[in-house]
């Protein structure tokens, strides 16, 4: 019997759900933590606000057996300084609460992502390596990593997983590209439109990108925990691609012509088509009538307009023995659309 007990913070998001599935599947004891009164699965759940140390202090009994912390909580803010301060406080409050509860905490596994390299700025050194120079601060992920390094003196080991554009099931996420493609393709079919790539030709034909399916990310979290892997690791499906090679397969899945790339604001247009989606959802008995809950368009307006290569070097994780990065990203995206259909998110 596995004597390890993992606490998953941010378990209802796309990343946390992946970790939850992986750890439960491997027979770990799992507890989830979030602000919601109930957890996303059958594991015991702690309802607490990470910015409120008092709400954590009242949960000390539930925290005292935790050996591993998988941290995927995120509080976005348009101001990078406020975002860094709040997210740093959230992680630090949780680790402090675990220490106060005398939890036998061995390892902190936290998720960073492309923002650690400056992906949110639209251009960064590629393929990005884990030891590349940081961009000019502030950045919430720098704060998390600096805190983790400082904890080494207390005997706490740490792993930073760095996925790029996570594809997997979630609702209400600000960054779910797979769901957005499902939403957009469905509305193209409903409005009798070709499934044109909603960004410039340069982003469609010239730019190399990579993505990370939640299955491989969950495997990476489990691998890091069970094999005591220290430091930062880029995690992707293992391939790189251009949208022009993948988009026609996505259009074909919807039974649509691919058309020509045409830059638009998905945020603007999806908002205008809310009544169309509401009618469609009612007609076809879909699970979610609010398109913003499935995926807001703003993330696509960023991703589909990136004109420079945005790819990670995954050699370090491979050298450390992680075997999971053998996926084809077009297959991952098509499997995601299949799962959206199975969950009645799209017809």
mmCIF file of C-alpha atoms in Angstrom:
data_model
loop_
_atom_site.group_PDB
_atom_site.id
_atom_site.type_symbol
_atom_site.label_atom_id
_atom_site.label_comp_id
_atom_site.label_asym_id
_atom_site.label_seq_id
_atom_site.Cartn_x
_atom_site.Cartn_y
_atom_site.Cartn_z
ATOM 1 C CA UNK A 1 0.000 0.000 0.000
ATOM 2 C CA UNK A 2 1.324 3.425 -0.962
ATOM 3 C CA UNK A 3 2.065 5.367 2.224
ATOM 4 C CA UNK A 4 2.294 8.629 0.322
ATOM 5 C CA UNK A 5 -0.512 11.173 0.466
ATOM 6 C CA UNK A 6 -0.730 13.966 -2.110
ATOM 7 C CA UNK A 7 -2.620 17.226 -1.683
ATOM 8 C CA UNK A 8 -3.740 18.697 -5.020
ATOM 9 C CA UNK A 9 -4.305 22.457 -4.867
ATOM 10 C CA UNK A 10 -6.304 23.782 -7.808
ATOM 11 C CA UNK A 11 -7.768 20.343 -8.539
ATOM 12 C CA UNK A 12 -10.782 21.609 -10.496
ATOM 13 C CA UNK A 13 -8.666 23.247 -13.230
ATOM 14 C CA UNK A 14 -7.444 21.516 -16.368
ATOM 15 C CA UNK A 15 -4.005 20.788 -14.825
ATOM 16 C CA UNK A 16 -5.260 19.748 -11.393
ATOM 17 C CA UNK A 17 -7.790 17.335 -12.895
ATOM 18 C CA UNK A 18 -4.985 15.637 -14.831
ATOM 19 C CA UNK A 19 -2.944 15.148 -11.661
ATOM 20 C CA UNK A 20 -5.997 13.937 -9.734
ATOM 21 C CA UNK A 21 -6.671 11.216 -12.299
ATOM 22 C CA UNK A 22 -3.015 10.134 -12.462
ATOM 23 C CA UNK A 23 -2.451 9.888 -8.693
ATOM 24 C CA UNK A 24 -5.767 8.127 -8.024
ATOM 25 C CA UNK A 25 -5.043 5.711 -10.875
ATOM 26 C CA UNK A 26 -1.690 4.834 -9.280
ATOM 27 C CA UNK A 27 -3.283 4.090 -5.908
ATOM 28 C CA UNK A 28 -2.103 7.180 -4.018
ATOM 29 C CA UNK A 29 -4.051 8.670 -1.136
ATOM 30 C CA UNK A 30 -5.325 11.979 -2.521
ATOM 31 C CA UNK A 31 -6.937 15.062 -0.965
ATOM 32 C CA UNK A 32 -8.051 18.033 -3.074
ATOM 33 C CA UNK A 33 -8.069 21.681 -2.013
ATOM 34 C CA UNK A 34 -9.904 24.675 -3.454
ATOM 35 C CA UNK A 35 -12.335 27.454 -2.677
ATOM 36 C CA UNK A 36 -15.328 25.417 -3.872
ATOM 37 C CA UNK A 37 -17.290 23.655 -1.113
ATOM 38 C CA UNK A 38 -16.964 20.302 -2.917
ATOM 39 C CA UNK A 39 -14.086 18.734 -4.816
ATOM 40 C CA UNK A 40 -14.052 17.724 -8.495
ATOM 41 C CA UNK A 41 -13.850 13.977 -7.735
ATOM 42 C CA UNK A 42 -14.424 11.388 -5.038
ATOM 43 C CA UNK A 43 -11.257 12.226 -3.077
ATOM 44 C CA UNK A 44 -11.627 14.014 0.296
ATOM 45 C CA UNK A 45 -11.785 17.787 -0.254
ATOM 46 C CA UNK A 46 -10.611 20.777 1.786
ATOM 47 C CA UNK A 47 -12.489 24.008 1.151
ATOM 48 C CA UNK A 48 -10.179 26.944 1.857
ATOM 49 C CA UNK A 49 -8.999 30.256 0.453
ATOM 50 C CA UNK A 50 -5.231 30.240 -0.048
ATOM 51 C CA UNK A 51 -5.081 34.009 0.468
ATOM 52 C CA UNK A 52 -6.690 33.581 3.907
ATOM 53 C CA UNK A 53 -4.318 31.861 6.390
ATOM 54 C CA UNK A 54 -7.190 31.569 8.895
ATOM 55 C CA UNK A 55 -9.223 29.368 6.553
ATOM 56 C CA UNK A 56 -6.165 27.104 6.170
ATOM 57 C CA UNK A 57 -5.462 27.016 9.911
ATOM 58 C CA UNK A 58 -8.926 25.572 10.549
ATOM 59 C CA UNK A 59 -8.060 22.579 8.315
ATOM 60 C CA UNK A 60 -4.930 21.401 10.141
ATOM 61 C CA UNK A 61 -6.357 17.923 10.891
ATOM 62 C CA UNK A 62 -6.917 17.292 7.175
ATOM 63 C CA UNK A 63 -3.392 18.518 6.347
ATOM 64 C CA UNK A 64 -1.345 16.587 8.861
ATOM 65 C CA UNK A 65 -0.804 13.420 6.773
ATOM 66 C CA UNK A 66 0.299 15.126 3.548
ATOM 67 C CA UNK A 67 3.666 13.979 2.119
ATOM 68 C CA UNK A 68 3.446 15.578 -1.346
ATOM 69 C CA UNK A 69 1.936 18.850 -2.542
ATOM 70 C CA UNK A 70 0.919 19.160 -6.195
ATOM 71 C CA UNK A 71 0.298 22.857 -6.727
ATOM 72 C CA UNK A 72 -1.757 24.043 -9.708
ATOM 73 C CA UNK A 73 -3.730 26.901 -8.121
ATOM 74 C CA UNK A 74 -3.692 30.127 -10.116
ATOM 75 C CA UNK A 75 -5.172 33.569 -9.548
ATOM 76 C CA UNK A 76 -4.724 35.572 -12.775
ATOM 77 C CA UNK A 77 -4.402 39.346 -12.741
ATOM 78 C CA UNK A 78 -3.719 41.737 -15.623
ATOM 79 C CA UNK A 79 -1.151 43.544 -13.439
ATOM 80 C CA UNK A 80 1.929 41.250 -13.308
ATOM 81 C CA UNK A 81 3.048 42.732 -9.969
ATOM 82 C CA UNK A 82 -0.267 42.029 -8.229
ATOM 83 C CA UNK A 83 -0.423 38.615 -9.907
ATOM 84 C CA UNK A 84 3.063 37.709 -8.646
ATOM 85 C CA UNK A 85 2.353 38.939 -5.103
ATOM 86 C CA UNK A 86 -0.991 37.163 -4.748
ATOM 87 C CA UNK A 87 0.150 33.864 -6.261
ATOM 88 C CA UNK A 88 3.341 33.864 -4.190
ATOM 89 C CA UNK A 89 1.300 34.436 -1.025
ATOM 90 C CA UNK A 90 -1.074 31.585 -1.923
ATOM 91 C CA UNK A 91 1.691 28.973 -2.233
ATOM 92 C CA UNK A 92 3.596 30.290 0.787
ATOM 93 C CA UNK A 93 0.449 30.304 2.958
ATOM 94 C CA UNK A 94 -0.286 26.692 2.031
ATOM 95 C CA UNK A 95 3.232 25.419 2.753
ATOM 96 C CA UNK A 96 3.194 27.340 6.071
ATOM 97 C CA UNK A 97 -0.141 25.712 6.972
ATOM 98 C CA UNK A 98 1.253 22.245 6.158
ATOM 99 C CA UNK A 99 4.268 22.939 8.383
ATOM 100 C CA UNK A 100 2.030 24.162 11.233
ATOM 101 C CA UNK A 101 0.010 20.952 10.910
ATOM 102 C CA UNK A 102 3.303 18.999 11.238
ATOM 103 C CA UNK A 103 2.698 17.326 7.859
ATOM 104 C CA UNK A 104 5.619 15.073 6.802
ATOM 105 C CA UNK A 105 5.974 17.093 3.573
ATOM 106 C CA UNK A 106 8.688 15.657 1.312
ATOM 107 C CA UNK A 107 8.139 17.190 -2.109
ATOM 108 C CA UNK A 108 6.505 20.209 -3.713
ATOM 109 C CA UNK A 109 5.510 19.754 -7.366
ATOM 110 C CA UNK A 110 4.295 22.947 -8.987
ATOM 111 C CA UNK A 111 3.233 23.848 -12.508
ATOM 112 C CA UNK A 112 4.708 26.789 -14.369
ATOM 113 C CA UNK A 113 4.097 26.945 -18.130
ATOM 114 C CA UNK A 114 5.162 29.075 -21.061
ATOM 115 C CA UNK A 115 4.820 32.271 -19.076
ATOM 116 C CA UNK A 116 8.031 31.370 -17.216
ATOM 117 C CA UNK A 117 9.906 31.950 -20.502
ATOM 118 C CA UNK A 118 7.937 35.053 -21.508
ATOM 119 C CA UNK A 119 5.495 33.290 -23.851
ATOM 120 C CA UNK A 120 2.812 35.797 -22.767
ATOM 121 C CA UNK A 121 5.016 38.533 -24.298
ATOM 122 C CA UNK A 122 4.628 36.901 -27.719
ATOM 123 C CA UNK A 123 8.294 36.107 -28.298
ATOM 124 C CA UNK A 124 11.037 34.294 -26.374
ATOM 125 C CA UNK A 125 14.218 32.288 -27.017
ATOM 126 C CA UNK A 126 13.286 29.003 -28.710
ATOM 127 C CA UNK A 127 13.455 26.092 -28.310
ATOM 128 C CA UNK A 128 13.199 27.150 -24.658
ATOM 129 C CA UNK A 129 15.455 25.336 -22.194
ATOM 130 C CA UNK A 130 14.957 25.090 -18.449
ATOM 131 C CA UNK A 131 18.166 27.040 -17.699
ATOM 132 C CA UNK A 132 17.438 29.973 -20.060
ATOM 133 C CA UNK A 133 17.685 33.489 -18.679
ATOM 134 C CA UNK A 134 14.518 34.879 -17.122
ATOM 135 C CA UNK A 135 12.684 37.749 -18.745
ATOM 136 C CA UNK A 136 12.517 41.073 -16.911
ATOM 137 C CA UNK A 137 10.348 40.560 -13.759
ATOM 138 C CA UNK A 138 7.842 40.420 -12.132
ATOM 139 C CA UNK A 139 6.486 36.939 -12.917
ATOM 140 C CA UNK A 140 4.503 34.743 -10.522
ATOM 141 C CA UNK A 141 6.460 31.651 -11.572
ATOM 142 C CA UNK A 142 9.794 33.230 -10.624
ATOM 143 C CA UNK A 143 8.375 33.815 -7.159
ATOM 144 C CA UNK A 144 7.200 30.206 -6.845
ATOM 145 C CA UNK A 145 10.572 28.857 -7.934
ATOM 146 C CA UNK A 146 12.577 31.178 -5.676
ATOM 147 C CA UNK A 147 10.390 30.135 -2.751
ATOM 148 C CA UNK A 148 10.905 26.437 -3.597
ATOM 149 C CA UNK A 149 14.678 26.915 -3.732
ATOM 150 C CA UNK A 150 14.608 28.618 -0.329
ATOM 151 C CA UNK A 151 12.697 25.623 1.080
ATOM 152 C CA UNK A 152 15.572 23.275 0.226
ATOM 153 C CA UNK A 153 17.212 24.423 3.489
ATOM 154 C CA UNK A 154 14.181 23.000 5.317
ATOM 155 C CA UNK A 155 14.654 19.664 3.546
ATOM 156 C CA UNK A 156 11.800 20.117 1.071
ATOM 157 C CA UNK A 157 12.514 18.772 -2.435
ATOM 158 C CA UNK A 158 10.803 20.363 -5.422
ATOM 159 C CA UNK A 159 9.887 19.761 -9.058
ATOM 160 C CA UNK A 160 8.635 22.397 -11.502
ATOM 161 C CA UNK A 161 6.682 21.038 -14.481
ATOM 162 C CA UNK A 162 6.532 23.356 -17.494
ATOM 163 C CA UNK A 163 3.801 22.357 -19.946
ATOM 164 C CA UNK A 164 2.823 24.544 -22.887
ATOM 165 C CA UNK A 165 -0.830 25.099 -23.924
ATOM 166 C CA UNK A 166 -2.534 22.360 -21.904
ATOM 167 C CA UNK A 167 -5.242 20.423 -23.761
ATOM 168 C CA UNK A 168 -7.762 18.592 -21.588
ATOM 169 C CA UNK A 169 -11.183 18.632 -19.944
ATOM 170 C CA UNK A 170 -12.268 21.562 -17.791
ATOM 171 C CA UNK A 171 -15.004 24.164 -17.576
ATOM 172 C CA UNK A 172 -14.608 27.807 -16.631
ATOM 173 C CA UNK A 173 -10.890 27.881 -17.463
ATOM 174 C CA UNK A 174 -9.439 31.046 -18.990
ATOM 175 C CA UNK A 175 -6.928 28.984 -20.984
ATOM 176 C CA UNK A 176 -8.541 25.958 -22.642
ATOM 177 C CA UNK A 177 -7.544 25.913 -26.300
ATOM 178 C CA UNK A 178 -9.019 22.462 -26.973
ATOM 179 C CA UNK A 179 -12.454 23.556 -25.772
ATOM 180 C CA UNK A 180 -12.145 26.765 -27.788
ATOM 181 C CA UNK A 181 -11.468 24.833 -30.999
ATOM 182 C CA UNK A 182 -14.532 22.680 -30.263
ATOM 183 C CA UNK A 183 -16.666 25.769 -29.687
ATOM 184 C CA UNK A 184 -15.383 27.572 -32.785
ATOM 185 C CA UNK A 185 -15.738 24.563 -35.106
ATOM 186 C CA UNK A 186 -19.290 23.940 -33.903
ATOM 187 C CA UNK A 187 -20.252 27.582 -34.522
ATOM 188 C CA UNK A 188 -18.613 27.494 -37.976
ATOM 189 C CA UNK A 189 -20.816 24.525 -38.859
ATOM 190 C CA UNK A 190 -23.895 26.155 -37.330
ATOM 191 C CA UNK A 191 -23.366 29.392 -39.305
ATOM 192 C CA UNK A 192 -22.429 27.540 -42.512
ATOM 193 C CA UNK A 193 -18.885 28.972 -42.513
ATOM 194 C CA UNK A 194 -15.616 27.361 -43.575
ATOM 195 C CA UNK A 195 -13.411 26.626 -40.552
ATOM 196 C CA UNK A 196 -10.918 29.370 -41.327
ATOM 197 C CA UNK A 197 -7.905 29.619 -39.026
ATOM 198 C CA UNK A 198 -8.754 32.737 -36.945
ATOM 199 C CA UNK A 199 -5.275 34.281 -37.101
ATOM 200 C CA UNK A 200 -2.796 35.687 -39.628
ATOM 201 C CA UNK A 201 -1.211 33.649 -42.425
ATOM 202 C CA UNK A 202 2.197 33.891 -40.748
ATOM 203 C CA UNK A 203 0.896 32.223 -37.570
ATOM 204 C CA UNK A 204 -0.833 29.558 -39.673
ATOM 205 C CA UNK A 205 1.972 28.600 -42.059
ATOM 206 C CA UNK A 206 5.312 29.637 -40.556
ATOM 207 C CA UNK A 207 5.123 29.382 -36.771
ATOM 208 C CA UNK A 208 6.195 26.209 -34.950
ATOM 209 C CA UNK A 209 4.147 25.418 -31.843
ATOM 210 C CA UNK A 210 3.789 22.630 -29.280
ATOM 211 C CA UNK A 211 1.021 21.646 -26.888
ATOM 212 C CA UNK A 212 0.659 19.363 -23.854
ATOM 213 C CA UNK A 213 -2.204 16.895 -23.427
ATOM 214 C CA UNK A 214 -3.393 16.427 -19.860
ATOM 215 C CA UNK A 215 -2.669 12.704 -20.006
ATOM 216 C CA UNK A 216 1.070 13.268 -20.498
ATOM 217 C CA UNK A 217 1.051 16.026 -17.856
ATOM 218 C CA UNK A 218 -0.586 13.714 -15.313
ATOM 219 C CA UNK A 219 1.996 11.052 -16.119
ATOM 220 C CA UNK A 220 4.774 13.622 -15.586
ATOM 221 C CA UNK A 221 3.399 14.620 -12.170
ATOM 222 C CA UNK A 222 3.294 10.987 -11.060
ATOM 223 C CA UNK A 223 6.767 10.301 -12.526
ATOM 224 C CA UNK A 224 8.273 13.275 -10.676
ATOM 225 C CA UNK A 225 6.703 12.164 -7.383
ATOM 226 C CA UNK A 226 7.547 8.481 -7.631
ATOM 227 C CA UNK A 227 11.078 8.943 -8.989
ATOM 228 C CA UNK A 228 12.093 11.966 -6.881
ATOM 229 C CA UNK A 229 12.981 14.138 -9.868
ATOM 230 C CA UNK A 230 14.414 17.499 -8.789
ATOM 231 C CA UNK A 231 14.323 20.802 -10.673
ATOM 232 C CA UNK A 232 12.432 22.102 -13.692
ATOM 233 C CA UNK A 233 11.251 19.983 -16.636
ATOM 234 C CA UNK A 234 9.606 21.073 -19.881
ATOM 235 C CA UNK A 235 6.705 18.722 -20.674
ATOM 236 C CA UNK A 236 4.942 18.607 -24.061
ATOM 237 C CA UNK A 237 3.370 15.905 -26.230
ATOM 238 C CA UNK A 238 6.873 15.463 -27.630
ATOM 239 C CA UNK A 239 6.313 16.866 -31.112
ATOM 240 C CA UNK A 240 6.200 20.309 -32.720
ATOM 241 C CA UNK A 241 3.835 21.332 -35.523
ATOM 242 C CA UNK A 242 2.535 24.132 -37.708
ATOM 243 C CA UNK A 243 -1.173 24.925 -37.586
ATOM 244 C CA UNK A 244 -1.427 24.605 -41.378
ATOM 245 C CA UNK A 245 -0.684 20.866 -41.078
ATOM 246 C CA UNK A 246 -3.114 20.231 -38.198
ATOM 247 C CA UNK A 247 -6.010 22.605 -38.928
ATOM 248 C CA UNK A 248 -7.285 20.694 -42.011
ATOM 249 C CA UNK A 249 -7.683 17.555 -39.850
ATOM 250 C CA UNK A 250 -9.670 19.578 -37.299
ATOM 251 C CA UNK A 251 -11.918 21.017 -40.038
ATOM 252 C CA UNK A 252 -12.413 17.509 -41.442
ATOM 253 C CA UNK A 253 -13.546 16.284 -37.993
ATOM 254 C CA UNK A 254 -16.357 18.865 -38.154
ATOM 255 C CA UNK A 255 -17.092 18.023 -41.796
ATOM 256 C CA UNK A 256 -16.080 21.542 -42.874
ATOM 257 C CA UNK A 257 -13.952 23.136 -45.580
ATOM 258 C CA UNK A 258 -10.780 24.628 -44.155
ATOM 259 C CA UNK A 259 -10.944 27.942 -46.058
ATOM 260 C CA UNK A 260 -8.114 30.460 -45.758
ATOM 261 C CA UNK A 261 -6.591 31.940 -42.586
ATOM 262 C CA UNK A 262 -8.394 35.142 -41.640
ATOM 263 C CA UNK A 263 -7.459 37.055 -38.464
ATOM 264 C CA UNK A 264 -10.470 37.859 -36.278
ATOM 265 C CA UNK A 265 -11.131 38.477 -32.595
ATOM 266 C CA UNK A 266 -12.764 35.326 -31.263
ATOM 267 C CA UNK A 267 -13.527 37.119 -27.973
ATOM 268 C CA UNK A 268 -15.573 39.715 -29.855
ATOM 269 C CA UNK A 269 -17.342 37.358 -32.246
ATOM 270 C CA UNK A 270 -18.127 34.564 -29.783
ATOM 271 C CA UNK A 271 -19.719 37.197 -27.562
ATOM 272 C CA UNK A 272 -21.894 38.329 -30.479
ATOM 273 C CA UNK A 273 -22.913 34.709 -31.183
ATOM 274 C CA UNK A 274 -24.023 33.904 -27.628
ATOM 275 C CA UNK A 275 -27.715 33.746 -28.707
ATOM 276 C CA UNK A 276 -26.780 31.312 -31.524
ATOM 277 C CA UNK A 277 -24.991 29.052 -29.037
ATOM 278 C CA UNK A 278 -27.892 29.222 -26.561
ATOM 279 C CA UNK A 279 -30.354 28.099 -29.275
ATOM 280 C CA UNK A 280 -27.998 25.356 -30.446
ATOM 281 C CA UNK A 281 -27.421 24.099 -26.891
ATOM 282 C CA UNK A 282 -31.186 23.953 -26.250
ATOM 283 C CA UNK A 283 -31.912 22.258 -29.584
ATOM 284 C CA UNK A 284 -29.201 19.593 -29.219
ATOM 285 C CA UNK A 285 -29.474 19.089 -25.448
ATOM 286 C CA UNK A 286 -25.925 20.221 -24.702
ATOM 287 C CA UNK A 287 -24.511 20.310 -21.168
ATOM 288 C CA UNK A 288 -23.505 24.003 -21.174
ATOM 289 C CA UNK A 289 -25.546 26.887 -22.616
ATOM 290 C CA UNK A 290 -22.958 29.540 -21.733
ATOM 291 C CA UNK A 291 -20.079 29.542 -24.274
ATOM 292 C CA UNK A 292 -17.836 31.520 -21.887
ATOM 293 C CA UNK A 293 -17.940 28.569 -19.448
ATOM 294 C CA UNK A 294 -16.660 26.272 -22.193
ATOM 295 C CA UNK A 295 -13.853 28.587 -23.327
ATOM 296 C CA UNK A 296 -13.483 32.368 -23.571
ATOM 297 C CA UNK A 297 -12.135 33.564 -26.908
ATOM 298 C CA UNK A 298 -9.346 35.777 -25.551
ATOM 299 C CA UNK A 299 -6.856 32.903 -25.130
ATOM 300 C CA UNK A 300 -7.287 31.971 -28.796
ATOM 301 C CA UNK A 301 -6.877 35.608 -29.797
ATOM 302 C CA UNK A 302 -3.428 35.410 -28.251
ATOM 303 C CA UNK A 303 -2.354 31.887 -29.319
ATOM 304 C CA UNK A 304 -3.612 32.073 -32.906
ATOM 305 C CA UNK A 305 -1.867 35.407 -33.472
ATOM 306 C CA UNK A 306 1.645 34.402 -32.324
ATOM 307 C CA UNK A 307 3.943 34.969 -35.310
ATOM 308 C CA UNK A 308 7.198 33.589 -33.839
ATOM 309 C CA UNK A 309 8.117 29.989 -33.027
ATOM 310 C CA UNK A 310 6.877 29.069 -29.542
ATOM 311 C CA UNK A 311 8.419 25.701 -28.669
ATOM 312 C CA UNK A 312 10.126 23.989 -25.739
ATOM 313 C CA UNK A 313 13.193 21.751 -25.680
ATOM 314 C CA UNK A 314 12.150 18.575 -23.819
ATOM 315 C CA UNK A 315 15.557 16.865 -23.746
ATOM 316 C CA UNK A 316 16.060 17.306 -19.986
ATOM 317 C CA UNK A 317 12.951 15.299 -19.039
ATOM 318 C CA UNK A 318 13.836 12.615 -21.574
ATOM 319 C CA UNK A 319 17.384 12.356 -20.226
ATOM 320 C CA UNK A 320 15.935 12.045 -16.703
ATOM 321 C CA UNK A 321 13.914 9.031 -17.870
ATOM 322 C CA UNK A 322 10.413 10.408 -18.454
ATOM 323 C CA UNK A 323 8.940 8.137 -21.174
ATOM 324 C CA UNK A 324 5.636 9.883 -21.912
ATOM 325 C CA UNK A 325 6.433 12.434 -24.617
ATOM 326 C CA UNK A 326 5.597 10.279 -27.639
ATOM 327 C CA UNK A 327 2.260 11.795 -28.700
ATOM 328 C CA UNK A 328 1.201 13.366 -31.993
ATOM 329 C CA UNK A 329 -0.519 16.655 -31.211
ATOM 330 C CA UNK A 330 -3.119 16.371 -33.986
ATOM 331 C CA UNK A 331 -4.218 13.030 -32.475
ATOM 332 C CA UNK A 332 -4.391 14.646 -29.010
ATOM 333 C CA UNK A 333 -6.579 17.488 -30.346
ATOM 334 C CA UNK A 334 -8.915 15.096 -32.191
ATOM 335 C CA UNK A 335 -9.218 12.911 -29.076
ATOM 336 C CA UNK A 336 -10.121 16.055 -27.123
ATOM 337 C CA UNK A 337 -12.916 16.870 -29.590
ATOM 338 C CA UNK A 338 -14.189 13.284 -29.240
ATOM 339 C CA UNK A 339 -14.246 13.716 -25.450
ATOM 340 C CA UNK A 340 -16.095 17.048 -25.747
ATOM 341 C CA UNK A 341 -18.736 15.291 -27.803
ATOM 342 C CA UNK A 342 -18.942 12.428 -25.279
ATOM 343 C CA UNK A 343 -19.470 14.945 -22.467
ATOM 344 C CA UNK A 344 -22.213 16.731 -24.476
ATOM 345 C CA UNK A 345 -20.253 19.985 -24.643
ATOM 346 C CA UNK A 346 -20.585 20.001 -28.442
ATOM 347 C CA UNK A 347 -23.075 18.146 -30.657
#
